[in-house]
mmCIF file of C-alpha atoms in Angstrom:
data_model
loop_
_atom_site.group_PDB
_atom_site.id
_atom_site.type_symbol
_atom_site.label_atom_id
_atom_site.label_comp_id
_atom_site.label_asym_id
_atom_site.label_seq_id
_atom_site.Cartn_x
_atom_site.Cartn_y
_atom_site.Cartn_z
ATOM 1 C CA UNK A 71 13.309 137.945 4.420
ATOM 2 C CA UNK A 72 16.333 135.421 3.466
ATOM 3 C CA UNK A 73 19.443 135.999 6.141
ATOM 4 C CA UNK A 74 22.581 137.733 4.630
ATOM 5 C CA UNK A 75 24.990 135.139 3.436
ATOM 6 C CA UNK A 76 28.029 134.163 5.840
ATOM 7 C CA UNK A 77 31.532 136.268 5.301
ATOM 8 C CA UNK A 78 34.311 134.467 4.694
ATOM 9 C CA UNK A 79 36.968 135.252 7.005
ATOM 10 C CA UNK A 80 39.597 137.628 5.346
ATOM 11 C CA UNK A 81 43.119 136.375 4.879
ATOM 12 C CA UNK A 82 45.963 137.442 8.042
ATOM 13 C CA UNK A 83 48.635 136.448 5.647
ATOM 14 C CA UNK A 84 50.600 139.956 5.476
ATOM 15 C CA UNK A 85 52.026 141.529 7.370
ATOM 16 C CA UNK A 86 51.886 145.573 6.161
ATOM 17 C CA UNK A 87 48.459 147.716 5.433
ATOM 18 C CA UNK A 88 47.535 150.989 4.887
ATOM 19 C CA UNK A 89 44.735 152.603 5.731
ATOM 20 C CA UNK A 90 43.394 155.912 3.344
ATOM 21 C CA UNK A 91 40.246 157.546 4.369
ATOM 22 C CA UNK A 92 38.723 160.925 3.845
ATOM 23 C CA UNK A 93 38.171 162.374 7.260
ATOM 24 C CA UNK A 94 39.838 161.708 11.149
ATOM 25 C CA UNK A 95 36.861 159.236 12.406
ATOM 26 C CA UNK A 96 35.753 157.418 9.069
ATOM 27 C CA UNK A 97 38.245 154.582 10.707
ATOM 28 C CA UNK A 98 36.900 154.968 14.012
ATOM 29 C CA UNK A 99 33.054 154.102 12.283
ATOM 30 C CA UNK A 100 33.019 149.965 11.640
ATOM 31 C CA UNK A 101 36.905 149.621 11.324
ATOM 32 C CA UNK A 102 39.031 150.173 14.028
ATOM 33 C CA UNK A 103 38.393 147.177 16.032
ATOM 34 C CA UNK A 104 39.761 145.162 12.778
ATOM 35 C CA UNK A 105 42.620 147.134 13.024
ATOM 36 C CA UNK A 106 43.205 146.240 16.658
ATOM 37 C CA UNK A 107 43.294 142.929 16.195
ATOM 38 C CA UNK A 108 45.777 142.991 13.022
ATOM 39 C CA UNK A 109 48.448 145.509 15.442
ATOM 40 C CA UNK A 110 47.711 142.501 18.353
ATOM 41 C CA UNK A 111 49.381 139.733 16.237
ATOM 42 C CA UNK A 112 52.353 142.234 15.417
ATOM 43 C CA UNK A 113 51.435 143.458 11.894
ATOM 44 C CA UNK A 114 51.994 146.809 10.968
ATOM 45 C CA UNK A 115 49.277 149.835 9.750
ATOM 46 C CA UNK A 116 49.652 153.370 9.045
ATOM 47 C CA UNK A 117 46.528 155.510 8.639
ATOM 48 C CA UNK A 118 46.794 158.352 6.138
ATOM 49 C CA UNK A 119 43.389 160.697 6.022
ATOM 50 C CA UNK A 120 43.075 162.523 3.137
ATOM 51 C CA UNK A 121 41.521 165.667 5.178
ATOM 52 C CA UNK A 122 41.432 166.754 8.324
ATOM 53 C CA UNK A 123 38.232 166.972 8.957
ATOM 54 C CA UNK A 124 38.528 170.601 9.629
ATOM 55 C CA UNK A 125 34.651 171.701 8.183
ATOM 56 C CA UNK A 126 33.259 168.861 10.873
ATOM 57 C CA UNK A 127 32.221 171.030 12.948
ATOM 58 C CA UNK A 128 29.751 173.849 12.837
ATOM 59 C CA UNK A 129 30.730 175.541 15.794
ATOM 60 C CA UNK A 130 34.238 175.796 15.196
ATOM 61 C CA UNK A 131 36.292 177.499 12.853
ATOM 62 C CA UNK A 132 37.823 175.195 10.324
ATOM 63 C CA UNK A 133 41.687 176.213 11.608
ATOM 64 C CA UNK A 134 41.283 175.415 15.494
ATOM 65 C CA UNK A 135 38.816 172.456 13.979
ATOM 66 C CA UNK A 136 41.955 170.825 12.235
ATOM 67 C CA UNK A 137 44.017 170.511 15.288
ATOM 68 C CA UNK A 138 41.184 169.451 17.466
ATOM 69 C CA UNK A 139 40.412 166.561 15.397
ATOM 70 C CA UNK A 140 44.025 165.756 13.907
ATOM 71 C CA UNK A 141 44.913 165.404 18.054
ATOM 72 C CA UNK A 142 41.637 163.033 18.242
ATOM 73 C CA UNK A 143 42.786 161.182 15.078
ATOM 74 C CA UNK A 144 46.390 160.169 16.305
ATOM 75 C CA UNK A 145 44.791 159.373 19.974
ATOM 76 C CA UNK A 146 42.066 157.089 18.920
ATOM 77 C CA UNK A 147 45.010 155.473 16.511
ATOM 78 C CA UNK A 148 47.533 154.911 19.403
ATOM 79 C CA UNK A 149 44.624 153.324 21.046
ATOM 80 C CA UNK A 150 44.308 150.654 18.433
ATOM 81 C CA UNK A 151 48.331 149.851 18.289
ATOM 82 C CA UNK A 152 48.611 152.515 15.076
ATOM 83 C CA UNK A 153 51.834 155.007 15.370
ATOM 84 C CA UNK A 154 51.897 156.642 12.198
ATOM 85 C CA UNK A 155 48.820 158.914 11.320
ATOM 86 C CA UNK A 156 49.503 160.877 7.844
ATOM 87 C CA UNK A 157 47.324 163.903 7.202
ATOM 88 C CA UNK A 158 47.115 164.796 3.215
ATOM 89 C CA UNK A 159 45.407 168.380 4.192
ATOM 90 C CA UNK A 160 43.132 168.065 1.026
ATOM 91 C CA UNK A 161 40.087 170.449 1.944
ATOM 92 C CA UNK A 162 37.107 168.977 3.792
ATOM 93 C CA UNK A 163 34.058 168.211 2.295
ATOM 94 C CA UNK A 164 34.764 169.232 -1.280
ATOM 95 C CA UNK A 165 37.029 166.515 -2.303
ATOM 96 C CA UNK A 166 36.983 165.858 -5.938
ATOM 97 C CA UNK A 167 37.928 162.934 -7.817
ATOM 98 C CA UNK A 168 40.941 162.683 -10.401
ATOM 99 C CA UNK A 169 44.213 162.911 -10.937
ATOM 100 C CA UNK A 170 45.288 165.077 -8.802
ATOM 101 C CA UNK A 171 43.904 163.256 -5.365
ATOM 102 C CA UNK A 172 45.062 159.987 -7.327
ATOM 103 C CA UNK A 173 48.740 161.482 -7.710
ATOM 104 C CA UNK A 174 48.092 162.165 -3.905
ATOM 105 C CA UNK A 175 47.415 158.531 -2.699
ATOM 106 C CA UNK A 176 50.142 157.095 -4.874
ATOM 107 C CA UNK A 177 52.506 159.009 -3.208
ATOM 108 C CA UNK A 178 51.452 157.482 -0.034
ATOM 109 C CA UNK A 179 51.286 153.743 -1.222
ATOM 110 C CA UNK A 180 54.929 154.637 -2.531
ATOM 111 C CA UNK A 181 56.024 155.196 0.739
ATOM 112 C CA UNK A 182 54.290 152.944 2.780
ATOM 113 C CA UNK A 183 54.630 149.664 0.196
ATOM 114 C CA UNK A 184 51.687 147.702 1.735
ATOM 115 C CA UNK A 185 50.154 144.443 1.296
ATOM 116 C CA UNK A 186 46.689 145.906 2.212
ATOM 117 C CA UNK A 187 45.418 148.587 1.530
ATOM 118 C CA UNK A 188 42.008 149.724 3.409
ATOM 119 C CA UNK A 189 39.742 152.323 2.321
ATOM 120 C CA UNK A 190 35.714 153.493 3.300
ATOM 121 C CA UNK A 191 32.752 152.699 1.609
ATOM 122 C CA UNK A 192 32.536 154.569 -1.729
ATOM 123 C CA UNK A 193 29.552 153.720 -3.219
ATOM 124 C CA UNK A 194 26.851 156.137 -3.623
ATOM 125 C CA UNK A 195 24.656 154.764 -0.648
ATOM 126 C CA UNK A 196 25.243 152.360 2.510
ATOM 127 C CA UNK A 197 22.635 150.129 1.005
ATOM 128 C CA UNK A 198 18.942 151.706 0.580
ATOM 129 C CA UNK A 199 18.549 154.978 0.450
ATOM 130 C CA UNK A 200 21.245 156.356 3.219
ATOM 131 C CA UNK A 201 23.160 158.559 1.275
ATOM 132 C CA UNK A 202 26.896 158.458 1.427
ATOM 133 C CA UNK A 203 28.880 161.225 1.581
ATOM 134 C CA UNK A 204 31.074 163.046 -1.620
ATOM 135 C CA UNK A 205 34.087 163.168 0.056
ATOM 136 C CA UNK A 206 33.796 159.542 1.064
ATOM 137 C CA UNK A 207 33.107 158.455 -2.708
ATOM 138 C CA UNK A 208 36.098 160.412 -4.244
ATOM 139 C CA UNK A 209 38.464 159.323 -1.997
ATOM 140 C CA UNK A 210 37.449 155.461 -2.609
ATOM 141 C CA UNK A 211 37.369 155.771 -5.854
ATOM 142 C CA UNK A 212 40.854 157.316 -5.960
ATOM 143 C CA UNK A 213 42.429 154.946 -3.613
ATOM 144 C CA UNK A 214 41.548 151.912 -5.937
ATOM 145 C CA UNK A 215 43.250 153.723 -8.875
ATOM 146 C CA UNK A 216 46.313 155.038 -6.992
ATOM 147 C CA UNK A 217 46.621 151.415 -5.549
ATOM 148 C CA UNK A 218 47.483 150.354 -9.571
ATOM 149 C CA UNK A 219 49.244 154.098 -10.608
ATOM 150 C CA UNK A 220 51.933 152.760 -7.718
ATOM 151 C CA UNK A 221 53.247 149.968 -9.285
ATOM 152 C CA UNK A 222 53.728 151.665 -12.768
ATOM 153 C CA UNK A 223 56.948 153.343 -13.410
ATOM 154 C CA UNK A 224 55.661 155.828 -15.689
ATOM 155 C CA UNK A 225 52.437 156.919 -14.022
ATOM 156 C CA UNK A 226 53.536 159.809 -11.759
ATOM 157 C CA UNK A 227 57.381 159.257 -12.385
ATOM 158 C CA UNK A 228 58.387 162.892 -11.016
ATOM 159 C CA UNK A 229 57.642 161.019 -7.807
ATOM 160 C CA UNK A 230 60.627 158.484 -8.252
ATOM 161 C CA UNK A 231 63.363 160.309 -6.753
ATOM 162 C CA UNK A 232 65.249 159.598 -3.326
ATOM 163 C CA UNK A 233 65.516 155.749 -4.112
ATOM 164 C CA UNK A 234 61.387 156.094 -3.851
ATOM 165 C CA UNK A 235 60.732 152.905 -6.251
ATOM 166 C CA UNK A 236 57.189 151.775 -7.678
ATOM 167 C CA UNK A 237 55.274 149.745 -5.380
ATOM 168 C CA UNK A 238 52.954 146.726 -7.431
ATOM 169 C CA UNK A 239 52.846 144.774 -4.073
ATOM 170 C CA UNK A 240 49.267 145.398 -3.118
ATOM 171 C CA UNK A 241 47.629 141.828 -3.097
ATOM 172 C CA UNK A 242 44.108 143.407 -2.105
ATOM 173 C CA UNK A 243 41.840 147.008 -1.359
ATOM 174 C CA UNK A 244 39.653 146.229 1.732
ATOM 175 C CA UNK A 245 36.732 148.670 1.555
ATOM 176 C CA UNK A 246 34.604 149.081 5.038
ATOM 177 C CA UNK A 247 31.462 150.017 5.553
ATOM 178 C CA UNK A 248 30.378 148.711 2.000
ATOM 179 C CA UNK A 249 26.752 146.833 1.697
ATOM 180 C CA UNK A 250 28.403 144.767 -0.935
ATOM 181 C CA UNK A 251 30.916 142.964 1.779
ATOM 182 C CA UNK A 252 31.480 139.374 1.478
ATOM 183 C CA UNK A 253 34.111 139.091 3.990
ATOM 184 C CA UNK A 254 34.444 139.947 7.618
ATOM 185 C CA UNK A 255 36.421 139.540 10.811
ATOM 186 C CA UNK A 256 36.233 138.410 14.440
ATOM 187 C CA UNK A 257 36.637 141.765 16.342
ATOM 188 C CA UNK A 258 35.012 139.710 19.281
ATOM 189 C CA UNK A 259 38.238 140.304 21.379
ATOM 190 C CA UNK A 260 39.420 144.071 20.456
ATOM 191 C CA UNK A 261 35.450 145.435 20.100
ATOM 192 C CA UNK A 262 36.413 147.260 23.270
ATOM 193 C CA UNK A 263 39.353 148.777 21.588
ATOM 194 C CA UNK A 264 37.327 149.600 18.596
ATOM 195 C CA UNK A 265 34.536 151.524 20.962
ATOM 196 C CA UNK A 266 37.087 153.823 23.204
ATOM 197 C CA UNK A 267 39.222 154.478 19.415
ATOM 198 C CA UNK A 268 35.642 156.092 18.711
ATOM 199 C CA UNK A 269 35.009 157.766 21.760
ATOM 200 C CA UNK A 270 38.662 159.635 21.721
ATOM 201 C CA UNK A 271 37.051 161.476 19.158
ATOM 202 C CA UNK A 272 34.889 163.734 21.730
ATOM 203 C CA UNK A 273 34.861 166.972 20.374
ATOM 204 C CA UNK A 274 34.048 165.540 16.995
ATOM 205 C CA UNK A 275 30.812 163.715 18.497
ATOM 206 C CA UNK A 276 30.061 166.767 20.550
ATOM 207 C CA UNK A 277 29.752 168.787 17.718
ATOM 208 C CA UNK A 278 27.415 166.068 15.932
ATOM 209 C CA UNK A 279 24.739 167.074 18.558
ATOM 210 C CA UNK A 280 23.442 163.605 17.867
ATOM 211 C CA UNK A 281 21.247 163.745 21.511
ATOM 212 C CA UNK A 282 22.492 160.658 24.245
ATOM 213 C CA UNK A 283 24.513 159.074 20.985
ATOM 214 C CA UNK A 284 26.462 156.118 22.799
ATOM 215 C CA UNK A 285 29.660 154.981 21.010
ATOM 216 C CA UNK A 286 29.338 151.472 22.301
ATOM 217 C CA UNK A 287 25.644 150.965 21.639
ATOM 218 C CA UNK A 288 26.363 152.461 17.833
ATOM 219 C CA UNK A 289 29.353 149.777 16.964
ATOM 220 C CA UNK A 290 27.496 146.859 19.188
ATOM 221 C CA UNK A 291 24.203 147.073 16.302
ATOM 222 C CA UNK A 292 26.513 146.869 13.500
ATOM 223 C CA UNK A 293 29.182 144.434 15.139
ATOM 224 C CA UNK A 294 26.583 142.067 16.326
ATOM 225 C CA UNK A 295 24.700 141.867 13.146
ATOM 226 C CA UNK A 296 27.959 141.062 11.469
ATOM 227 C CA UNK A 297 29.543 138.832 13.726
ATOM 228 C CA UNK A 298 26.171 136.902 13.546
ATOM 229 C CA UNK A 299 27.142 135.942 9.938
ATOM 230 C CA UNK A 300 30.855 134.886 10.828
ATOM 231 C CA UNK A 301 29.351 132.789 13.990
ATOM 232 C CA UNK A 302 31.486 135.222 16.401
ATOM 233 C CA UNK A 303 29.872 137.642 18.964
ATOM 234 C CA UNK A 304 31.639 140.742 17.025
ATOM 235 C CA UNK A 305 32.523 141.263 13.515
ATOM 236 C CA UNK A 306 33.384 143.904 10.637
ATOM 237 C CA UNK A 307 32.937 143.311 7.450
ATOM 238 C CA UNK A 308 34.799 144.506 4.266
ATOM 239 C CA UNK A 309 34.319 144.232 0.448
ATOM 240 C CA UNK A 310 37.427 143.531 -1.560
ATOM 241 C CA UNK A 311 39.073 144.180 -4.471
ATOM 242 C CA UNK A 312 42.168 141.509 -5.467
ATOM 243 C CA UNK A 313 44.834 143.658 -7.335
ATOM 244 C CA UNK A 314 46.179 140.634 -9.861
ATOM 245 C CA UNK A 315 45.222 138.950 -13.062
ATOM 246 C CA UNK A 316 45.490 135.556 -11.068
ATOM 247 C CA UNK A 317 42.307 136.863 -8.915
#
């Protein structure tokens, strides 16, 4: 079998991102490390999830699940160097793709005016025959259209109010957990950042009931495979999507 192609490192040439994501953890899975290392060299990212994960867990009604994993969302964000955690309280696990979630998300880019914006995989597997899930596609899917409703004036207009301008400033979508990723980036130095961001989320990994599951152990397999193909002991990898004629 031929070895996966090296990433090219992404570009650290910005200095704002934004993070939207379906569910409190879908960060935590492949990304968070990344995001260590961008808050490290002083750059700024706000996480907005689109849900709060609230039908996560089967053991625990959807109301009392929403706080649990909201409190594990802006924990295992602080732990990573991220302040500002957004919840969009769209309902778990029916998500549906359109306008309406795309009015959503262009709200949020409106705000936030990013450089980067950083989304999960959304494609209808994570390479073979491992399903992805429904909530994870709409959300992608929305996030690359919202990223271009933002900078049009007359594409959700009635949000324009308050000095709240249209934001065309995105240079790039960064989409995680994708099998189509050509670039990547050292994590070699915050992977231990990355692993305790996941384990803050206790409750939520409880409730898996995934028997002796080991944070570390899951992120070392995927970091050391990728890292592997940047020449770097730990790596995470992300497909992108240039917003721009010129790319």
């Amino acid at each position: 079998m031929d070895k996966p192609p090296p990433l090219e490192p992404l570009p650290e040439d910005w200095t704002r991102a934004l993070a939207v994501v379906a569910h409190p953890d879908d960060m935590e899975f492949g990304s968070a490390a990344a995001v260590a290392r961008w808050t490290g060299q002083g750059k700024e990212v706000v996480y907005c999830m689109v849900t709060s994960g609230e039908a996560g867990i089967d053991s625990m009604e959807p109301e009392k699940t929403r706080t649990v994993r909201e409190a594990e969302e802006i924990e295992s964000a602080r732990i990573v160097g991220v302040s500002q955690v957004e919840f969009l309280h769209q309902p778990d696990g029916v998500l549906e793709y359109g306008v309406p979630l795309r009015r959503e998300i262009c709200a949020v880019v409106r705000k936030h005016r990013p450089e980067i914006v950083i989304t999960g995989n959304f494609h209808p597997t994570f390479g073979g025959r491992m399903l992805n899930q429904a909530d994870h596609i709409a959300t992608g899917r929305a996030v690359l259209d919202a990223v271009r409703d933002a900078g049009n004036r007359w594409v959700f207009n009635d949000q324009l109010v308050d000095g709240l301008e249209p934001w065309g400033g995105v240079k790039a979508v960064w989409v995680g957990g994708s099998w189509e990723a050509q670039h990547g980036v050292d994590t070699t130095d915050t992977f231990d950042k990355g692993v305790a961001s996941l384990a803050a989320h206790a409750a939520y990994i409880e409730g898996l009931g995934w028997e002796n599951w080991d944070p570390r152990e899951f992120l070392e397999g995927f970091g050391r495979q990728t890292g592997q193909r940047m020449g770097v002991a730990f790596a995470t990898a992300f497909e992108v999507f240039p917003m721009g004629w010129e790319d």
